[in-house]
Short mmCIF file of C-alpha atoms and ligand atoms in Angstrom, two decimals:
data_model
loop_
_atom_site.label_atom_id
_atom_site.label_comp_id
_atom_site.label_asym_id
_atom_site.label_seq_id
_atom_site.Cartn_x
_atom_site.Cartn_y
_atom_site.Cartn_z
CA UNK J 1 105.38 107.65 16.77
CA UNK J 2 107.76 105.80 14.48
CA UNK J 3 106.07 105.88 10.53
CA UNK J 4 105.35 102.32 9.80
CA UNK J 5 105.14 100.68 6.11
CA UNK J 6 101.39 100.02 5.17
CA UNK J 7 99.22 96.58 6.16
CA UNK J 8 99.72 94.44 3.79
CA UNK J 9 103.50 95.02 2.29
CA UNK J 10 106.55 94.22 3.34
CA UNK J 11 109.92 94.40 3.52
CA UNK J 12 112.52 92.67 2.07
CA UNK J 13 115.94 92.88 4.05
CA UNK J 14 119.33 91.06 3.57
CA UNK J 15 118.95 87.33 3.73
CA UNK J 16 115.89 86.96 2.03
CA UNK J 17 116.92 88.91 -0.34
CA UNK J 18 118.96 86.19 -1.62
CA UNK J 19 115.95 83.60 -1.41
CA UNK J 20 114.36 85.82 -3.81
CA UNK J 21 117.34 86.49 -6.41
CA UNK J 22 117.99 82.85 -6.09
CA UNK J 23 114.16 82.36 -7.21
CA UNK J 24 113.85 85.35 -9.53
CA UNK J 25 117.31 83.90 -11.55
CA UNK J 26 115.80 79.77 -11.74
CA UNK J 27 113.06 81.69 -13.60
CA UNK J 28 114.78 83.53 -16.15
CA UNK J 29 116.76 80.41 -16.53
CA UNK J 30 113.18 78.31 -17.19
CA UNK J 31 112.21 81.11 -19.31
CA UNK J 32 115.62 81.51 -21.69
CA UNK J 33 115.05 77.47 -21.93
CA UNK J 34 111.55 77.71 -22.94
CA UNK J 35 112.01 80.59 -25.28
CA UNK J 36 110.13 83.02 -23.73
CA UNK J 37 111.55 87.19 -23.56
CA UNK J 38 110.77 89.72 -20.84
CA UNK J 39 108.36 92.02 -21.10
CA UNK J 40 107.95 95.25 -18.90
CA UNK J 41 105.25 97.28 -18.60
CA UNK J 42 104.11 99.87 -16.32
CA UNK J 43 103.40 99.40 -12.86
CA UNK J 44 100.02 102.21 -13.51
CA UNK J 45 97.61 101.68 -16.20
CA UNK J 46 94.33 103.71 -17.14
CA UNK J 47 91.73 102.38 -15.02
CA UNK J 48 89.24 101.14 -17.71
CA UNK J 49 92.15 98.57 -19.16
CA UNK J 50 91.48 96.53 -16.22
CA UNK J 51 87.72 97.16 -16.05
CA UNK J 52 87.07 96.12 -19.42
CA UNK J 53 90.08 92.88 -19.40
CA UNK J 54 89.67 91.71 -16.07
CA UNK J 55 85.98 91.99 -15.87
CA UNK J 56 83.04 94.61 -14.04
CA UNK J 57 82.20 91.77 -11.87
CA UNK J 58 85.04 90.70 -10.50
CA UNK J 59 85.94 90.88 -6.63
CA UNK J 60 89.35 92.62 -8.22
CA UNK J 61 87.36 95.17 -10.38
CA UNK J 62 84.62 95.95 -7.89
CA UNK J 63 86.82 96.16 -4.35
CA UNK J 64 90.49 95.62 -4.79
CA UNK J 65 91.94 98.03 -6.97
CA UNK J 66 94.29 100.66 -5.76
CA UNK J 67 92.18 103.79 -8.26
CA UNK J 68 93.24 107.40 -7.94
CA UNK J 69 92.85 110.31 -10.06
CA UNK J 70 96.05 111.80 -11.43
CA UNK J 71 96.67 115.73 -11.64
CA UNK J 72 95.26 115.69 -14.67
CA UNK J 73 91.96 114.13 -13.85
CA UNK J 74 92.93 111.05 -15.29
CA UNK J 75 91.16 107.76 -13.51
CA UNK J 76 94.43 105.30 -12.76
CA UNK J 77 94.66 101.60 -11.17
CA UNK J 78 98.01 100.27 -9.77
CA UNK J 79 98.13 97.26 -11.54
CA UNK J 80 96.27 94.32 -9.60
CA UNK J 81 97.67 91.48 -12.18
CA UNK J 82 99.56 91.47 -15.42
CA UNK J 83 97.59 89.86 -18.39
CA UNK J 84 95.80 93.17 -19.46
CA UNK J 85 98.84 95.36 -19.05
CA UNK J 86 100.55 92.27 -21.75
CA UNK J 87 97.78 92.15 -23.72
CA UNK J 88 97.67 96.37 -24.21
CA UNK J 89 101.16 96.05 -24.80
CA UNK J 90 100.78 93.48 -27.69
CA UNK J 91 98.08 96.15 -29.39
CA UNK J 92 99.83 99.24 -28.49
CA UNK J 93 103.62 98.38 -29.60
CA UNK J 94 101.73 96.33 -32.60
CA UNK J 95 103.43 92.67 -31.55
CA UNK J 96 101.14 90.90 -33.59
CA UNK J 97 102.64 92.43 -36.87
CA UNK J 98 106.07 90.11 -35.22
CA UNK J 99 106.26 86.48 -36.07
CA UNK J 100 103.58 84.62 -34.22
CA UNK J 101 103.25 83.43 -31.36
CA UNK J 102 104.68 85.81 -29.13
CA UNK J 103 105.94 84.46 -25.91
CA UNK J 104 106.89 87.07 -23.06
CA UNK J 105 107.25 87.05 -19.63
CA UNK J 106 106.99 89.25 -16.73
CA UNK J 107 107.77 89.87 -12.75
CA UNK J 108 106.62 92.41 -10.61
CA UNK J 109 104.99 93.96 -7.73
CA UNK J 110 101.07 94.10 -8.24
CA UNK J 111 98.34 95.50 -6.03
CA UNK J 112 94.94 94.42 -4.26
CA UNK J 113 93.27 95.77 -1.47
CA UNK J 114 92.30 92.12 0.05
CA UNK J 115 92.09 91.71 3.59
CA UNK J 116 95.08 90.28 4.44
CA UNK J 117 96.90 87.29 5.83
CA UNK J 118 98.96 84.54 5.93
CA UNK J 119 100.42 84.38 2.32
CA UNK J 120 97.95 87.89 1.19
CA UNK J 121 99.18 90.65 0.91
CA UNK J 122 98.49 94.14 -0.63
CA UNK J 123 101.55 94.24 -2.39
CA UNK J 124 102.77 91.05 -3.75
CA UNK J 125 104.98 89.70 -6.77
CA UNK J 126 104.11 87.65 -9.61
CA UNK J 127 105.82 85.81 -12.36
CA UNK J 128 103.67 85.27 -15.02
CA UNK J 129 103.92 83.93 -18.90
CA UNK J 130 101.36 85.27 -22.12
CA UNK J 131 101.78 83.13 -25.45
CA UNK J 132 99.74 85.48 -27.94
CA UNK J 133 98.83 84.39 -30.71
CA UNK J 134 98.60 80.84 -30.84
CA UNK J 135 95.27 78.31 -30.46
CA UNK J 136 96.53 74.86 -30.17
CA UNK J 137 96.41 72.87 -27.36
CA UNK J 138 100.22 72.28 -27.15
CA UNK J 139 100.49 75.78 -26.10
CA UNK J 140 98.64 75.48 -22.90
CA UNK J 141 99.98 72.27 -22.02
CA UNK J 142 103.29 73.81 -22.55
CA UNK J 143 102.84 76.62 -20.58
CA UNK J 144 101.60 74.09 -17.49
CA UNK J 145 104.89 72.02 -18.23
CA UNK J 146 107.10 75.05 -17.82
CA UNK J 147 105.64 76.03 -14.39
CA UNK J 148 105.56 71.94 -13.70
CA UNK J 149 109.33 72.06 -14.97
CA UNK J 150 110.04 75.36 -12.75
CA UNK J 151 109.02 73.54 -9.65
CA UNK J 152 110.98 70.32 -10.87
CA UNK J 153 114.19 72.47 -10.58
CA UNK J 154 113.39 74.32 -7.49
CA UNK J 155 112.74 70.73 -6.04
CA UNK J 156 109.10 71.92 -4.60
CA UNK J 157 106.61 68.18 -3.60
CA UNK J 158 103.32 67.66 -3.03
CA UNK J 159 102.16 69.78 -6.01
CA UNK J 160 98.85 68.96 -7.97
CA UNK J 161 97.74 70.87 -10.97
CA UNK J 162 94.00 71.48 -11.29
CA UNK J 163 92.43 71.90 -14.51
CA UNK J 164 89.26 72.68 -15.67
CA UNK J 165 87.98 73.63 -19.18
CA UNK J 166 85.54 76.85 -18.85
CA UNK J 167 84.40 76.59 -22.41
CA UNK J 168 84.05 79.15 -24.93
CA UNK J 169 81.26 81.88 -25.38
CA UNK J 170 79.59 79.94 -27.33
CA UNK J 171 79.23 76.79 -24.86
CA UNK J 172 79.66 78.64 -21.71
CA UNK J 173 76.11 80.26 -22.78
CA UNK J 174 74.44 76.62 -22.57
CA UNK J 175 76.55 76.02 -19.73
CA UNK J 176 74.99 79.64 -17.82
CA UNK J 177 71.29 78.79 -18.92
CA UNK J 178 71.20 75.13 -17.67
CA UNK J 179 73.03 76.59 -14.12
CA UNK J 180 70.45 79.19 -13.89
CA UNK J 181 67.52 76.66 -14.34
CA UNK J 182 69.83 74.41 -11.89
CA UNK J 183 69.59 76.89 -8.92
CA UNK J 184 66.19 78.72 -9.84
CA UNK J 185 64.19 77.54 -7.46
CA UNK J 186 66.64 77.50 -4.82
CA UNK J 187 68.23 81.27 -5.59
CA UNK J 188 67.27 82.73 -2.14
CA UNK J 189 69.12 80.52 -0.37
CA UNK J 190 72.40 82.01 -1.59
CA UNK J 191 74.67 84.48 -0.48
CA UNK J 192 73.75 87.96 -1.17
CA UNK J 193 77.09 87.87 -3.79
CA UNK J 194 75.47 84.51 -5.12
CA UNK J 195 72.35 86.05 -5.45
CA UNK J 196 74.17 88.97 -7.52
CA UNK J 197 75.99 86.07 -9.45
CA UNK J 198 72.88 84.70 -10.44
CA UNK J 199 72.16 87.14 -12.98
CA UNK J 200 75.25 88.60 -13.93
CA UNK J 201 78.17 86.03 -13.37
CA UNK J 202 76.32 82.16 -12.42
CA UNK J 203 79.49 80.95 -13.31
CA UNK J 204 81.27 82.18 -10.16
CA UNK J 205 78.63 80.86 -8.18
CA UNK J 206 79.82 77.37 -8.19
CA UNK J 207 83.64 79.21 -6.57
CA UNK J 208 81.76 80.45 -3.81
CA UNK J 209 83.58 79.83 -0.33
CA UNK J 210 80.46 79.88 1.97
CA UNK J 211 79.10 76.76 2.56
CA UNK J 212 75.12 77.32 1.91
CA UNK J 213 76.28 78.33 -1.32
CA UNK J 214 78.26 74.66 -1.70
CA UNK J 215 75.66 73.07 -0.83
CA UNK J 216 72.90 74.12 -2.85
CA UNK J 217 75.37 74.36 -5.78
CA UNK J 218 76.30 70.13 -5.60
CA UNK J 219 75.37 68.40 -8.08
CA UNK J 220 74.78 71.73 -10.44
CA UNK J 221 76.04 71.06 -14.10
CA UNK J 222 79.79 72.10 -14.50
CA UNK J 223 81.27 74.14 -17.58
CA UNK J 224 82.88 70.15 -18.50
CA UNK J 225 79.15 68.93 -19.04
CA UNK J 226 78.24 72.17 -21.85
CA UNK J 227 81.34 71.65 -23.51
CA UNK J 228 80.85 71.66 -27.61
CA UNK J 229 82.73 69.75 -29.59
CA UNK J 230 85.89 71.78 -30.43
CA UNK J 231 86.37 72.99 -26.87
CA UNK J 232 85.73 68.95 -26.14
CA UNK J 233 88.74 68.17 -28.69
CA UNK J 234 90.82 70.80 -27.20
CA UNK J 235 90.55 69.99 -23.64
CA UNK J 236 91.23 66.06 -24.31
CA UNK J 237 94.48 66.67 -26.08
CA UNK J 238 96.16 69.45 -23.72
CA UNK J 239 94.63 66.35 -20.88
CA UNK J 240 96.80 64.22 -23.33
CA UNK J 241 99.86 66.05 -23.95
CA UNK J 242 100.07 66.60 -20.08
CA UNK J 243 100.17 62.45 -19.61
CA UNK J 244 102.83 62.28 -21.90
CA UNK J 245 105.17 64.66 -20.02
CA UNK J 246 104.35 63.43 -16.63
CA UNK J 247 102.51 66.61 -15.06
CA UNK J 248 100.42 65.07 -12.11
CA UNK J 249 97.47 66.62 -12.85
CA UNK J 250 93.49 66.40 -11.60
CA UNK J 251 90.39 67.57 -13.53
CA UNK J 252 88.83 69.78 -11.25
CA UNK J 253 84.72 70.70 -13.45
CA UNK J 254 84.36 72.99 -10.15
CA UNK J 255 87.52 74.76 -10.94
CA UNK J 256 86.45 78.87 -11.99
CA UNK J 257 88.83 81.53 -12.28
CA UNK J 258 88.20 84.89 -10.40
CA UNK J 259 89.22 86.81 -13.52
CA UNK J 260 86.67 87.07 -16.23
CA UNK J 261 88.36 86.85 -19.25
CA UNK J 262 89.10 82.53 -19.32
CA UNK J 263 87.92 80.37 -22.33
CA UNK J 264 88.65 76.77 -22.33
CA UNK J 265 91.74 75.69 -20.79
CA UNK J 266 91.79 77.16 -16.44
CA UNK J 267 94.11 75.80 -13.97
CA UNK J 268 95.70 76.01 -10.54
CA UNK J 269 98.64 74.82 -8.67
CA UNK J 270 98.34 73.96 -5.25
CA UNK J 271 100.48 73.38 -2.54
CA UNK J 272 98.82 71.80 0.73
CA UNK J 273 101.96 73.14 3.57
CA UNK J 274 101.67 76.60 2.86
CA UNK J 275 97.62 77.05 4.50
CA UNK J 276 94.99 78.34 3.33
CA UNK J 277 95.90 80.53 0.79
CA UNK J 278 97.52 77.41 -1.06
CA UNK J 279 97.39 78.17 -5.06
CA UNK J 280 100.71 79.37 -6.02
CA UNK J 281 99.56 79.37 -9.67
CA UNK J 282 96.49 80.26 -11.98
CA UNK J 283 96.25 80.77 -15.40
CA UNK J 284 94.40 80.02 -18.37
CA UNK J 285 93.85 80.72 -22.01
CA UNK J 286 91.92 84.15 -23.02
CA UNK J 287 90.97 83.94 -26.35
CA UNK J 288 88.18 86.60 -26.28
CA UNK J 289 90.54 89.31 -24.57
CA UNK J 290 93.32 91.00 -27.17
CA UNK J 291 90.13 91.78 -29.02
CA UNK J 292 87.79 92.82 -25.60
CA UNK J 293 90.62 95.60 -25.33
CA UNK J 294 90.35 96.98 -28.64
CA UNK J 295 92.91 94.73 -30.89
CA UNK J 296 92.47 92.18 -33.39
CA UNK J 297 91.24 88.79 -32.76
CA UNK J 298 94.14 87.35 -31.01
CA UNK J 299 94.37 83.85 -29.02
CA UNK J 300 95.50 84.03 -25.60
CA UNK J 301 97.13 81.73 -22.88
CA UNK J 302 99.40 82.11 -19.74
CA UNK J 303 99.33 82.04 -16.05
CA UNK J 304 100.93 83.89 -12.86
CA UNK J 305 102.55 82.70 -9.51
CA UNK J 306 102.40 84.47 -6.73
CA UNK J 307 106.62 84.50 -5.56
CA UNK J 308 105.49 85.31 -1.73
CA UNK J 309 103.75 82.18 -1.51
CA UNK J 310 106.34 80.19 -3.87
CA UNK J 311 109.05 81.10 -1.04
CA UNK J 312 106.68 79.81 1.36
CA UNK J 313 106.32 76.85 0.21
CA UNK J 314 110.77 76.67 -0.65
CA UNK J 315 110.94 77.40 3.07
CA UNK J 316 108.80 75.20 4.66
CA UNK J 317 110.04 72.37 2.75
CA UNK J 318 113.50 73.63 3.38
CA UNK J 319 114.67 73.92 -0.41
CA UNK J 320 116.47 76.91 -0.19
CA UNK J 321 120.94 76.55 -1.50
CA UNK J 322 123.06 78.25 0.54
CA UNK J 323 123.52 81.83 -1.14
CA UNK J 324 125.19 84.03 1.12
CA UNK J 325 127.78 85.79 -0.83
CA UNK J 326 130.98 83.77 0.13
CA UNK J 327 134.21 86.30 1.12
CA UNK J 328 137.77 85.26 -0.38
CA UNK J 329 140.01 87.33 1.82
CA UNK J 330 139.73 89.70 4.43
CA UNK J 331 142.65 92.43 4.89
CA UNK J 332 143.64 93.62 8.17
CA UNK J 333 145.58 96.51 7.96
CA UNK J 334 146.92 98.22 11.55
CA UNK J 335 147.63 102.09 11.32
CA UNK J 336 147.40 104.99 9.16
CA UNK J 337 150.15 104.12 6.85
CA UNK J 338 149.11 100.55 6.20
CA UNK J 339 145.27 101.46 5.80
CA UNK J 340 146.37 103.59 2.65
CA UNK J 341 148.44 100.64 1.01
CA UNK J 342 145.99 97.98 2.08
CA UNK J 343 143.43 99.74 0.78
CA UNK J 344 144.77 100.06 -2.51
CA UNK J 345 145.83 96.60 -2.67
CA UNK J 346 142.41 95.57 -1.97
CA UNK J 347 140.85 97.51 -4.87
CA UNK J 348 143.46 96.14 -7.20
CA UNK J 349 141.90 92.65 -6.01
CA UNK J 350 138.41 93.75 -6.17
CA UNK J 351 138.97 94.77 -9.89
CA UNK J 352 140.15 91.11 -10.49
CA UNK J 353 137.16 89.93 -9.06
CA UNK J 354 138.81 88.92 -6.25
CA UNK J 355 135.52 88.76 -2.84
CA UNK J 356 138.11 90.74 -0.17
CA UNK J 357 136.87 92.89 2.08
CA UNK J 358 138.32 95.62 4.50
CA UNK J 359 137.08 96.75 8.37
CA UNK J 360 135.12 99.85 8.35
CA UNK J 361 134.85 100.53 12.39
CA UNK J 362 138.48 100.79 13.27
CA UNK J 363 138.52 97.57 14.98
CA UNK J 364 141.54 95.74 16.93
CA UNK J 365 143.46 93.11 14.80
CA UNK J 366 141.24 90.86 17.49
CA UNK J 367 138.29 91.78 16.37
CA UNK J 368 139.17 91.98 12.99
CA UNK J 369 140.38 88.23 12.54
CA UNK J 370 137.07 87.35 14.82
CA UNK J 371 135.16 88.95 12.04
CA UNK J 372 137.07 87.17 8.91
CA UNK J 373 136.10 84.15 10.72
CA UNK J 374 132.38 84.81 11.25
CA UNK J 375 132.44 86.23 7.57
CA UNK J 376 133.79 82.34 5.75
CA UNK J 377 137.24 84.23 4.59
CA UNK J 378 139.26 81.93 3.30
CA UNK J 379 142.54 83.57 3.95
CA UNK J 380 143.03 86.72 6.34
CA UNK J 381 145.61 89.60 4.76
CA UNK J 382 148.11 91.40 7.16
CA UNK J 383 149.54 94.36 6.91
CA UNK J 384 150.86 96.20 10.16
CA UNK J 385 153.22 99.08 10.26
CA UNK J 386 156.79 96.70 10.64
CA UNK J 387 155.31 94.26 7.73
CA UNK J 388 154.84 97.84 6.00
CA UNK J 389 158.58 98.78 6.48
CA UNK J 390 159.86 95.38 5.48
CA UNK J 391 157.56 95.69 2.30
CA UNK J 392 156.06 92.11 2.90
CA UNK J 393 152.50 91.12 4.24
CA UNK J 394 151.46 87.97 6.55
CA UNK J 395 149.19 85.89 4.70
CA UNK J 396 147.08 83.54 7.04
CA UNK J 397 145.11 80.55 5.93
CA UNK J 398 142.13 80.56 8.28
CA UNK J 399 141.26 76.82 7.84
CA UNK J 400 145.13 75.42 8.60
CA UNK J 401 146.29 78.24 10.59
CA UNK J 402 149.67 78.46 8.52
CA UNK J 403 150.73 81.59 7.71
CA UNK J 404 153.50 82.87 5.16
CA UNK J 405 155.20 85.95 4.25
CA UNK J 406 154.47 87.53 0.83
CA UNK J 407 156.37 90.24 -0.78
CA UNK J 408 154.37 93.52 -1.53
CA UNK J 409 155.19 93.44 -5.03
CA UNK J 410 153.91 89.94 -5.70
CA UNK J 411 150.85 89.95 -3.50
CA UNK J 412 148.00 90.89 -6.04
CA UNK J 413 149.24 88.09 -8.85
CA UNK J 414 149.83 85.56 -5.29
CA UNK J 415 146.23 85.98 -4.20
CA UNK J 416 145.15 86.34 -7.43
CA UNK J 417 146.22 82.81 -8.51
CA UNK J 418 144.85 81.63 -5.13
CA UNK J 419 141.52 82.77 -5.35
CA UNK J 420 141.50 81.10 -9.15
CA UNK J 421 142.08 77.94 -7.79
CA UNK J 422 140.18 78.08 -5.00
CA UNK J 423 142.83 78.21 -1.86
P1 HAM R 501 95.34 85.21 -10.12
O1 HAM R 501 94.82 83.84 -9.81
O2 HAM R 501 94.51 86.36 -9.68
O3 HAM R 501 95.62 85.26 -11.67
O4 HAM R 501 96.76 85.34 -9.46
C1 HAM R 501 97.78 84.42 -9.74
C2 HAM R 501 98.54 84.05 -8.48
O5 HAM R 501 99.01 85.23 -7.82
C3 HAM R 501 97.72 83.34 -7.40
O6 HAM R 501 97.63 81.96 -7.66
C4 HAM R 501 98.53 83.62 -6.17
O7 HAM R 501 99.62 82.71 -6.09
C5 HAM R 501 99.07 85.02 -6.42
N1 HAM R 501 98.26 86.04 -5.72
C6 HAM R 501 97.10 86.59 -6.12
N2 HAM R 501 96.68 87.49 -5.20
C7 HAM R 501 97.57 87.51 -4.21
C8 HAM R 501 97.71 88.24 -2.98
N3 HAM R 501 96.83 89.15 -2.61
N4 HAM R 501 98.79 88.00 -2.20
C9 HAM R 501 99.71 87.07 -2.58
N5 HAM R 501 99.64 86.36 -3.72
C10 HAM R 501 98.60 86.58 -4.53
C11 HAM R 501 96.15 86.35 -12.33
O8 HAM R 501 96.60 87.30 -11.79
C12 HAM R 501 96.16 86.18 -13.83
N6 HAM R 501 96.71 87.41 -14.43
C13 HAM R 501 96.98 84.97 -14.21
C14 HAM R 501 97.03 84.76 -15.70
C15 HAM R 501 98.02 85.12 -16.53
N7 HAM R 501 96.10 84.20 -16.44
C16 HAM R 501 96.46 84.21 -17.70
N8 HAM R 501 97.64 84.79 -17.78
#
């Protein structure tokens, strides 16, 4: 039996391809605009990074991670996000000694055994941005205007950002306590995860998909109501800043992260056409977690967008430019003789940056001009064996039909100067 790729991946062949460079390059574009460098980083890390960043009780921590032991004994974890691989950077290659704040991003394959499905997969692709280094509100809310102003430019509707404020340790430990009395007397009818929650995560209770859960947890106090009074402040002017630049936005209290490591600002995109599995964004600021992984006290914010479900959403709402690579020229040369000039001719072109292509199958002229046709060329090349002998070669345009003679010796600066301006 044929070997087949494993559940979950996929692959990528020609045509969407291009959907994906044409994606991958209106980031970098966002991101030169914004300020913001690549960063790469490995696609393996120690296991423990992502134990200790993304949290022990985390679905991604406690069942999704791709862990193996390396030759030398060594526990590793294909990397399920990127945050704690940035963040272990910014210790590790000392980026905080830089000037401050540092603003990177990142894209990449990254890994979770989930169960998947329509738009969730094992392997997927993110694009994500960290700003370390920098507290103020302005930062997240420009962080949530450059994914707002990356969807602008794609031309993606029917987006709504959801934000929530999760507080900081020091409110978030009201918040817990008042949850816990909340649901006390009602903590058997949770889910057996819920009822796990309860002691060591409450937070994550109010996120729970399964409907007894959502019921017993309405009307439970949200992080919003515990908030003190600088994570208050802080919250109302990254609400305010987002007004001002027009992100359509909705304060979501029930809005909780499934990574651990969130203070204050948390948000999501959504996108209702793409089904179920309809954030194409999350992200948040991590204040706690430069310093969880062993550096110094170091503010964090950023998010990540998952590129599958992006292009899901560009191709259901039919946003995608045409990006097939257009061809200039294609040269038909007709026996042995005429094969060796024409292929030299055509390199000379190619080096000028001239699109011309040659068969490769030994096809009739027929078939050959057939092809140029299918293929867009703008002008077809002749070269037979009499053309050869006469030193010329037939030049066809392929949208009048007129064709012209063109001496050998003039033919690279002739189609040269056509292909500048475009006939
Ligand atoms: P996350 O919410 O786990 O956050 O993932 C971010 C985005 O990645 C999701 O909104 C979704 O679009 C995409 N995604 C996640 N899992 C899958 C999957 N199995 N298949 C397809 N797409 C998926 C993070 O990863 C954080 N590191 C984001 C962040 C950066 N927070 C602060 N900085």
């Amino acid at each position: 039996m044929a070997i087949q790729r494993p559940k979950g991946t996929q692959d990528l062949l020609p045509g969407t391809v291009e959907q994906w460079q044409y994606l991958e390059e209106t980031i970098r574009r966002v991101c030169r605009d914004y300020g913001y460098e690549e960063i790469r980083t490995p696609i393996f890390e120690a296991t423990e990074l992502f134990q200790r960043g993304v949290g022990q009780t985390t679905d991604i921590v406690k069942k999704e991670m791709y862990t193996f032991l390396d030759k030398g004994d060594r526990s590793m974890t294909l990397r399920p996000e990127g945050t704690a691989s940035v963040c272990r950077a910014y210790v590790e290659d000392k980026l905080y000694g830089q000037s401050q704040p540092v603003k990177l991003y990142y894209t990449g394959p990254m890994f979770r055994y989930e169960r998947p499905q329509s738009g969730r997969f094992r392997q997927f692709h993110q694009f994500g941005v960290e700003v370390l280094g920098a507290d103020q509100p302005i930062v997240d809310a420009e962080v949530i205007c450059l994914v707002w102003d990356l969807y602008q430019r794609l031309g993606l509707r029917g987006l709504e950002v959801h934000l929530n404020s999760v507080g900081c340790p020091t409110c978030r430990a009201a918040h817990r306590e008042q949850l816990q009395r909340f649901l006390t007397t009602r903590k058997s009818e949770l889910c057996q995860d819920c009822q796990e929650r309860y002691e060591r995560n409450p937070l994550r209770i109010l996120d729970c998909k399964n409907p007894n859960c959502q019921a017993v947890t309405e009307g439970a106090p949200t992080t919003l109501d515990t908030l003190c009074d600088d994570c208050r402040s802080h919250f109302e002017k990254v609400l305010s800043l987002l007004s001002g630049a027009g992100v359509a936005y909705r304060v979501d209290p029930r809005l909780v992260r499934g990574l651990d490591y969130y203070t204050k600002t948390a948000f999501e995109v959504m996108v209702e056409e793409i089904g179920a599995q309809s954030a194409i964004c999350g992200g948040g600021r991590y204040d706690g977690l430069v310093e969880e992984i062993g550096g110094p006290a170091t503010p964090g914010i950023g998010f990540a967008m998952g590129l599958e479900r992006v292009l899901a959403a560009l191709q259901v709402q039919g946003k995608f430019p045409d990006t097939k690579p257009k061809l200039f020229a294609m040269l038909i040369a007709l026996g042995d003789k005429a094969q060796n000039e024409g292929f030299a001719i055509m390199n000379a072109l190619r080096g000028k940056g001239v699109p011309v292509r040659m068969d490769l199958l030994g096809r009739s002229l027929k078939a050959q001009l057939k092809a140029a046709d299918r293929e867009g060329a703008e002008l077809a090349l002749i070269l037979g064996e009499e053309e050869l002998e006469r030193q010329v070669l037939l030049l066809r345009d392929l949208n009048s039909g007129e064709q012209t003679e063109v001496p050998l010796s003039k033919v690279i600066e002739v189609i040269y100067m056509k292909h500048q301006r475009g006939v």
